[in-house]
Coordinates of C-alpha atoms in Angstrom, one line a residue:
M1 CA 0.0 -0.2 0.0
P2 CA 1.5 3.4 -1.0
E3 CA 2.3 5.7 1.9
R4 CA -0.2 8.5 2.3
R5 CA 1.1 12.0 2.4
A6 CA 0.6 14.0 5.5
R7 CA -2.5 16.2 5.2
P8 CA -1.5 20.0 5.1
E9 CA -3.4 22.7 6.7
R10 CA -6.3 23.4 4.2
T11 CA -6.2 26.9 2.8
P12 CA -9.3 28.4 1.4
K13 CA -9.0 29.2 -2.4
K14 CA -10.8 31.8 -4.5
H15 CA -14.3 30.8 -5.5
A16 CA -17.1 32.2 -7.3
W17 CA -19.5 32.0 -4.3
R18 CA -17.1 32.4 -1.3
R19 CA -15.7 35.7 0.1
Q20 CA -11.8 35.5 0.2
P21 CA -10.6 36.1 3.8
P22 CA -7.8 38.6 4.3
A23 CA -4.2 37.3 3.6
G24 CA -2.7 35.5 6.6
A25 CA -5.9 35.3 8.5
P26 CA -6.5 31.9 10.2
A27 CA -9.0 29.5 8.8
P28 CA -12.2 30.3 10.7
A29 CA -14.1 27.4 12.2
E30 CA -17.2 28.5 10.8
P31 CA -17.8 29.8 7.2
A32 CA -17.4 33.5 6.9
P33 CA -20.5 35.8 6.8
P34 CA -22.0 36.3 3.3
A35 CA -21.4 39.4 1.3
P36 CA -24.2 41.8 1.2
G37 CA -26.9 40.8 -1.1
R38 CA -25.6 37.3 -1.4
E39 CA -27.4 34.3 -0.1
E40 CA -25.8 32.7 3.0
A41 CA -24.0 29.6 2.2
T42 CA -23.6 28.1 5.8
P43 CA -24.3 24.5 6.4
R44 CA -27.6 23.5 8.1
D45 CA -26.8 22.2 11.6
V46 CA -28.0 18.6 12.0
P47 CA -28.3 16.8 15.3
A48 CA -26.0 13.9 15.7
G49 CA -27.1 10.3 16.1
N50 CA -30.1 8.7 14.4
G51 CA -32.2 11.7 14.7
R52 CA -30.6 13.3 11.8
T53 CA -32.8 15.7 9.7
G54 CA -32.5 17.5 6.5
S55 CA -30.5 16.2 3.6
I56 CA -27.4 15.0 5.6
V57 CA -27.5 11.2 5.8
Q58 CA -24.3 10.7 7.5
S59 CA -21.0 12.7 8.1
T60 CA -18.1 10.4 9.2
L61 CA -14.5 10.9 9.9
Y62 CA -11.9 8.1 9.3
R63 CA -8.3 7.7 10.1
D64 CA -6.2 4.6 8.9
G65 CA -9.6 2.8 8.0
R66 CA -11.0 3.3 11.5
H67 CA -14.1 5.4 12.4
I68 CA -13.1 8.2 14.7
A69 CA -16.0 10.7 14.8
S70 CA -19.6 11.4 13.5
P71 CA -19.9 15.2 13.5
G72 CA -23.4 16.5 13.9
S73 CA -23.0 19.2 11.1
L74 CA -21.0 20.1 8.1
A75 CA -19.2 23.0 10.0
E76 CA -18.2 20.5 12.7
T77 CA -17.0 18.0 9.9
F78 CA -14.9 20.6 8.3
R79 CA -13.4 21.7 11.8
Q80 CA -12.6 18.1 12.8
L81 CA -11.1 17.3 9.4
R82 CA -8.7 20.2 9.6
E83 CA -7.6 18.9 13.1
T84 CA -7.2 15.3 12.0
P85 CA -3.9 14.5 10.3
E86 CA -4.3 11.7 7.8
G87 CA -8.0 11.8 8.2
M88 CA -10.7 11.2 5.6
A89 CA -14.2 12.6 5.6
W90 CA -17.2 10.8 4.1
I91 CA -20.2 13.0 3.8
G92 CA -23.5 11.5 2.5
L93 CA -26.3 13.8 1.3
Q94 CA -29.7 13.1 -0.1
R95 CA -31.2 15.9 -2.4
P96 CA -29.2 18.6 -0.6
S97 CA -30.1 22.3 -0.6
E98 CA -28.0 24.7 -2.6
A99 CA -26.6 26.3 0.6
E100 CA -25.4 22.9 1.7
L101 CA -23.6 22.1 -1.6
L102 CA -22.1 25.7 -1.8
S103 CA -20.8 25.2 1.7
L104 CA -19.0 22.0 0.7
A105 CA -17.8 23.5 -2.6
A106 CA -16.2 26.4 -0.7
E107 CA -14.5 24.1 1.9
F108 CA -13.2 21.4 -0.6
D109 CA -12.8 23.7 -3.7
L110 CA -15.4 21.8 -5.8
H111 CA -15.7 22.9 -9.4
E112 CA -18.8 25.1 -9.9
L113 CA -19.8 23.0 -13.0
A114 CA -19.7 19.8 -10.9
V115 CA -21.7 21.6 -8.2
E116 CA -24.2 22.7 -10.7
D117 CA -24.6 19.1 -12.1
A118 CA -25.1 17.8 -8.5
L119 CA -27.8 20.3 -7.9
E120 CA -29.8 19.9 -11.0
A121 CA -29.4 16.1 -11.3
H122 CA -30.8 14.4 -14.4
Q123 CA -27.2 13.9 -15.7
R124 CA -25.7 11.1 -17.8
P125 CA -23.2 8.8 -16.2
K126 CA -19.8 10.3 -16.6
L127 CA -16.4 10.7 -14.9
E128 CA -14.6 14.0 -14.9
R129 CA -11.6 15.3 -13.2
Y130 CA -11.2 18.9 -11.9
G131 CA -7.7 19.3 -10.6
E132 CA -7.4 16.9 -7.6
T133 CA -11.0 16.2 -7.4
L134 CA -12.8 13.3 -9.3
F135 CA -16.5 13.9 -10.1
V136 CA -18.4 10.8 -10.9
V137 CA -22.2 10.5 -12.0
L138 CA -23.8 7.1 -11.7
R139 CA -27.3 5.9 -12.5
A140 CA -28.3 3.2 -10.0
A141 CA -31.3 0.9 -10.7
R142 CA -33.6 -1.3 -8.6
Y143 CA -36.3 -3.7 -9.7
L144 CA -39.8 -3.2 -8.1
D145 CA -41.5 -6.5 -7.9
A146 CA -45.2 -5.3 -7.4
P147 CA -45.5 -3.1 -10.3
E148 CA -42.9 -5.1 -12.3
E149 CA -40.9 -2.0 -13.4
V150 CA -37.4 -0.6 -13.0
D151 CA -36.7 2.4 -10.8
F152 CA -33.8 4.6 -11.5
G153 CA -31.8 6.8 -9.1
E154 CA -29.0 9.1 -9.6
L155 CA -25.8 9.4 -7.6
H156 CA -23.1 12.1 -7.7
V157 CA -19.7 11.3 -6.1
F158 CA -16.9 13.9 -5.3
V159 CA -13.6 12.2 -4.5
G160 CA -10.7 14.3 -3.2
R161 CA -7.4 13.6 -1.6
D162 CA -9.1 13.4 1.9
F163 CA -12.8 13.4 1.4
V164 CA -15.7 11.6 -0.4
I165 CA -19.0 13.4 -0.9
T166 CA -22.0 11.4 -2.2
V167 CA -25.1 13.4 -3.3
R168 CA -28.1 10.9 -3.9
H169 CA -31.1 11.7 -5.9
G170 CA -33.6 8.8 -5.6
A171 CA -33.9 5.7 -3.4
A172 CA -31.1 3.7 -5.0
P173 CA -28.4 2.8 -4.2
D174 CA -28.3 1.9 -0.4
L175 CA -25.1 3.6 0.7
S176 CA -25.6 2.6 4.3
A177 CA -24.7 -1.0 3.2
V178 CA -21.6 0.3 1.5
R179 CA -20.6 2.2 4.5
R180 CA -21.1 -0.9 6.8
R181 CA -19.1 -3.1 4.3
M182 CA -16.1 -0.6 4.3
E183 CA -16.1 -0.1 8.1
A184 CA -16.0 -4.0 8.5
D185 CA -13.0 -3.9 6.3
P186 CA -10.5 -1.3 7.8
E187 CA -7.6 -2.5 5.6
L188 CA -9.7 -1.7 2.5
L189 CA -11.0 1.5 4.0
A190 CA -7.3 2.6 4.8
L191 CA -6.6 2.8 1.1
G192 CA -8.6 6.1 1.1
P193 CA -11.3 7.7 -1.0
E194 CA -10.4 5.5 -4.1
A195 CA -11.4 2.6 -2.1
V196 CA -14.6 4.3 -1.1
L197 CA -15.3 5.1 -4.8
Y198 CA -14.6 1.4 -5.7
A199 CA -17.1 0.3 -3.0
I200 CA -19.8 2.6 -4.4
L201 CA -19.1 1.6 -7.9
D202 CA -19.3 -2.1 -6.9
A203 CA -22.6 -1.5 -5.0
V204 CA -24.2 0.2 -8.0
V205 CA -23.1 -2.5 -10.3
D206 CA -24.1 -5.4 -8.0
G207 CA -27.6 -3.7 -7.8
Y208 CA -28.0 -4.2 -11.6
A209 CA -28.0 -8.0 -11.0
P210 CA -31.6 -8.1 -9.4
V211 CA -32.7 -5.8 -12.2
V212 CA -31.3 -8.1 -14.9
A213 CA -33.0 -11.2 -13.3
G214 CA -36.3 -9.3 -13.0
V215 CA -36.2 -8.1 -16.6
Q216 CA -35.3 -11.6 -17.8
N217 CA -38.4 -13.0 -15.9
D218 CA -40.5 -10.2 -17.6
I219 CA -39.2 -11.2 -21.0
D220 CA -40.1 -14.8 -20.3
E221 CA -43.6 -13.8 -19.3
I222 CA -44.0 -11.6 -22.4
E223 CA -43.0 -14.5 -24.7
T224 CA -45.7 -16.7 -23.1
E225 CA -48.3 -13.9 -23.5
V226 CA -47.4 -13.2 -27.0
F227 CA -48.1 -16.8 -28.1
R228 CA -51.1 -17.0 -25.9
G229 CA -52.5 -13.9 -27.9
D230 CA -52.8 -11.5 -24.9
P231 CA -54.2 -8.3 -26.2
E232 CA -52.3 -6.2 -23.5
V233 CA -48.9 -7.6 -24.4
S234 CA -48.0 -4.9 -26.9
R235 CA -48.2 -2.3 -24.3
R236 CA -46.1 -4.2 -21.9
I237 CA -43.4 -4.8 -24.6
Y238 CA -43.3 -1.1 -25.2
E239 CA -43.0 -0.2 -21.6
L240 CA -40.2 -2.6 -20.9
S241 CA -38.4 -1.5 -24.0
R242 CA -38.4 2.1 -22.8
E243 CA -37.0 0.9 -19.4
M244 CA -34.2 -1.0 -21.3
V245 CA -33.3 2.1 -23.1
E246 CA -33.0 3.9 -19.7
F247 CA -31.0 0.9 -18.3
Q248 CA -28.7 1.0 -21.3
R249 CA -28.0 4.6 -20.8
A250 CA -27.0 3.8 -17.2
T251 CA -24.8 0.9 -17.9
R252 CA -23.1 1.6 -21.3
P253 CA -21.1 4.7 -20.2
L254 CA -19.8 2.8 -17.1
V255 CA -17.7 0.6 -19.3
G256 CA -15.7 3.7 -20.7
M257 CA -15.6 5.3 -17.1
L258 CA -13.9 2.3 -15.6
H259 CA -11.5 1.9 -18.4
A260 CA -10.6 5.6 -17.9
L261 CA -10.1 4.9 -14.2
M262 CA -7.9 1.9 -15.0
A263 CA -5.8 4.1 -17.6
G264 CA -4.8 6.3 -14.7
F265 CA -3.7 3.5 -12.3
A266 CA 0.1 4.3 -13.0
K267 CA -0.3 8.0 -13.1
Y268 CA -2.1 8.3 -9.7
G269 CA -0.4 5.4 -8.0
T270 CA -3.4 3.4 -7.2
D271 CA -2.9 0.4 -5.0
E272 CA -2.4 -2.9 -6.7
E273 CA -5.2 -4.7 -4.7
L274 CA -7.6 -1.9 -5.6
Q275 CA -6.7 -2.1 -9.1
R276 CA -7.8 -5.8 -9.1
Y277 CA -11.1 -4.9 -7.6
L278 CA -11.8 -2.2 -10.1
R279 CA -10.9 -4.5 -12.9
D280 CA -13.5 -7.0 -11.5
V281 CA -16.1 -4.3 -11.4
A282 CA -15.2 -3.4 -15.0
D283 CA -15.8 -7.0 -16.0
H284 CA -19.2 -7.1 -14.3
V285 CA -20.2 -3.9 -16.0
T286 CA -19.3 -5.3 -19.4
H287 CA -21.3 -8.5 -18.6
I288 CA -24.3 -6.4 -17.6
S289 CA -24.0 -4.1 -20.5
E290 CA -24.1 -7.0 -22.9
R291 CA -27.1 -8.5 -21.2
V292 CA -29.0 -5.2 -21.5
D293 CA -28.1 -5.0 -25.2
S294 CA -29.4 -8.6 -25.6
F295 CA -32.6 -7.7 -23.8
R296 CA -33.2 -4.7 -26.1
Q297 CA -32.6 -7.1 -29.2
A298 CA -34.9 -9.7 -27.7
L299 CA -37.8 -7.2 -27.1
T300 CA -37.3 -5.9 -30.6
D301 CA -37.6 -9.4 -31.9
I302 CA -40.6 -10.3 -29.7
L303 CA -42.3 -7.1 -30.9
T304 CA -41.7 -8.3 -34.5
V305 CA -43.0 -11.7 -33.8
N306 CA -46.1 -10.2 -31.9
A307 CA -46.8 -8.0 -34.9
T308 CA -46.7 -10.9 -37.2
L309 CA -49.0 -13.0 -35.0
V310 CA -51.5 -10.2 -34.7
T311 CA -51.4 -9.8 -38.5
Q312 CA -52.0 -13.5 -38.9
Q313 CA -54.7 -13.5 -36.4
Q314 CA -56.4 -10.6 -38.2
N315 CA -56.1 -12.3 -41.6
A316 CA -57.6 -15.4 -40.1
E317 CA -60.6 -13.3 -38.7
M318 CA -60.9 -11.7 -42.1
R319 CA -60.8 -15.0 -43.8
A320 CA -63.5 -16.4 -41.4
L321 CA -65.6 -13.4 -42.0
A322 CA -65.2 -13.8 -45.8
E323 CA -66.1 -17.4 -45.6
A324 CA -69.1 -16.7 -43.4
G325 CA -70.3 -14.0 -45.8
F326 CA -69.8 -16.5 -48.7
E327 CA -71.9 -19.0 -46.9
Q328 CA -74.5 -16.4 -46.2
N329 CA -74.5 -15.5 -49.9
E330 CA -75.1 -19.1 -50.8
E331 CA -78.1 -19.3 -48.4
I332 CA -79.4 -16.1 -49.8
K333 CA -79.2 -17.4 -53.5
K334 CA -81.2 -20.6 -52.5
I335 CA -83.8 -18.6 -50.7
S336 CA -84.1 -16.1 -53.6
A337 CA -84.3 -19.0 -56.1
W338 CA -87.1 -20.8 -54.3
A339 CA -88.9 -17.6 -53.9
A340 CA -88.8 -17.0 -57.6
I341 CA -90.0 -20.5 -58.3
L342 CA -92.8 -20.1 -55.9
F343 CA -93.6 -16.7 -57.3
A344 CA -94.4 -18.1 -60.8
P345 CA -97.5 -20.3 -59.8
T346 CA -98.6 -17.6 -57.5
L347 CA -98.6 -15.1 -60.4
V348 CA -100.5 -17.4 -62.7
G349 CA -103.0 -18.4 -60.1
T350 CA -103.5 -14.7 -59.1
I351 CA -104.2 -13.8 -62.8
Y352 CA -106.7 -16.6 -63.3
G353 CA -108.3 -16.0 -60.0
M354 CA -109.7 -12.7 -61.0
N355 CA -113.4 -13.1 -61.7
F356 CA -114.0 -10.9 -64.7
D357 CA -116.6 -12.0 -67.2
A358 CA -114.6 -10.8 -70.2
M359 CA -111.5 -12.9 -69.2
P360 CA -110.4 -15.3 -72.1
E361 CA -110.3 -19.0 -71.4
L362 CA -112.6 -18.3 -68.3
R363 CA -115.3 -20.7 -69.6
W364 CA -112.8 -23.0 -71.3
V365 CA -113.1 -26.7 -70.5
L366 CA -109.2 -27.1 -70.4
G367 CA -108.6 -23.9 -68.7
Y368 CA -107.8 -25.5 -65.3
P369 CA -105.5 -28.2 -66.7
F370 CA -103.8 -25.5 -68.9
A371 CA -103.2 -23.2 -65.8
V372 CA -101.8 -26.1 -63.7
A373 CA -99.5 -27.2 -66.6
L374 CA -98.4 -23.6 -67.1
M375 CA -97.5 -23.3 -63.5
A376 CA -95.6 -26.6 -63.5
A377 CA -93.7 -25.6 -66.7
V378 CA -92.6 -22.2 -65.3
C379 CA -91.5 -23.8 -62.0
A380 CA -89.6 -26.5 -63.8
G381 CA -88.0 -24.0 -66.1
L382 CA -86.9 -21.7 -63.3
Y383 CA -85.5 -24.7 -61.3
L384 CA -83.3 -25.9 -64.2
I385 CA -82.1 -22.4 -64.7
F386 CA -81.2 -21.9 -61.0
K387 CA -79.7 -25.4 -60.7
R388 CA -77.5 -24.8 -63.8
R389 CA -76.2 -21.5 -62.2
G390 CA -75.5 -23.2 -59.0
W391 CA -78.0 -21.4 -57.0
L392 CA -79.6 -24.6 -55.9

């Protein structure tokens, strides 16, 4: 493990939102009063212990991998860190106020662009270095069993020579578990802020595994629903595809980020054991990214198959309707043919049934046989005609 340098007295640097103290003045225990017309950038005092309020989740000081203090406010954290040689502060925030972030920026000389990103959130995963400070944006994910959907959170991490600041937007990831893991392994924690960054990356990547398992289960269910002809499956495919787009945006940049970290191992003197751990995380990220890509392709294929099945079903229904219409046509033809056949004798009988004295053949002896024969001849003729045309 490389020997850590002694922590020099921190001197405030010029900053856009901090008033510069006079030259040679000692560093104040509390932030300087704000300039007229400028919003006060003092930290919010938070009670120590489990009764913490506000956005400060936990503020802890470590030395040589051991927990030494849990200050109750940011100002107390700053003061104790200045008084602790070889110390490291780990400050966890959740949806912090602007005043809190500006106070941290003034104390640790955080770049204003990184602070702006941490305030606004909704950033893409990225890794940027501002001087001695590393700024990392991560997109965590968790699978919600009840609604069967993926919930995304956002995490911003500032890593300096003797501090780690985490700014969380969302429920994931659970950094308390990361903190417990690191405190249970003082040898790893003694490697400093880079080790904490590794543990956070590892926790975020490990959190992707249940999401992958849940999505795989959803895809299996969707395949069953597709071939079962569920009418709601198209909507489910579309919603899951959108989630996979978000998941891909969260995981794909991590591959390049971790390779960038690994490229700086020699330059920044990263511990060899920590290098192995980070390579392992990079392998896991690559595997997860490939799985997410395969999920997107699978959902695209399933959507294509579903569209084909729906088209086939619609064609089958249209063919059934056409066949039903054809059969109905045939029945109508038969009814129409028999109606025409029966209409002929009715017409003859109606004409000869009119009792007019001047009607021809009215008193003819062969009138009745002639009328019956005429009816039979007309009916037989119509029957033959309809039979030849296929109506009967």
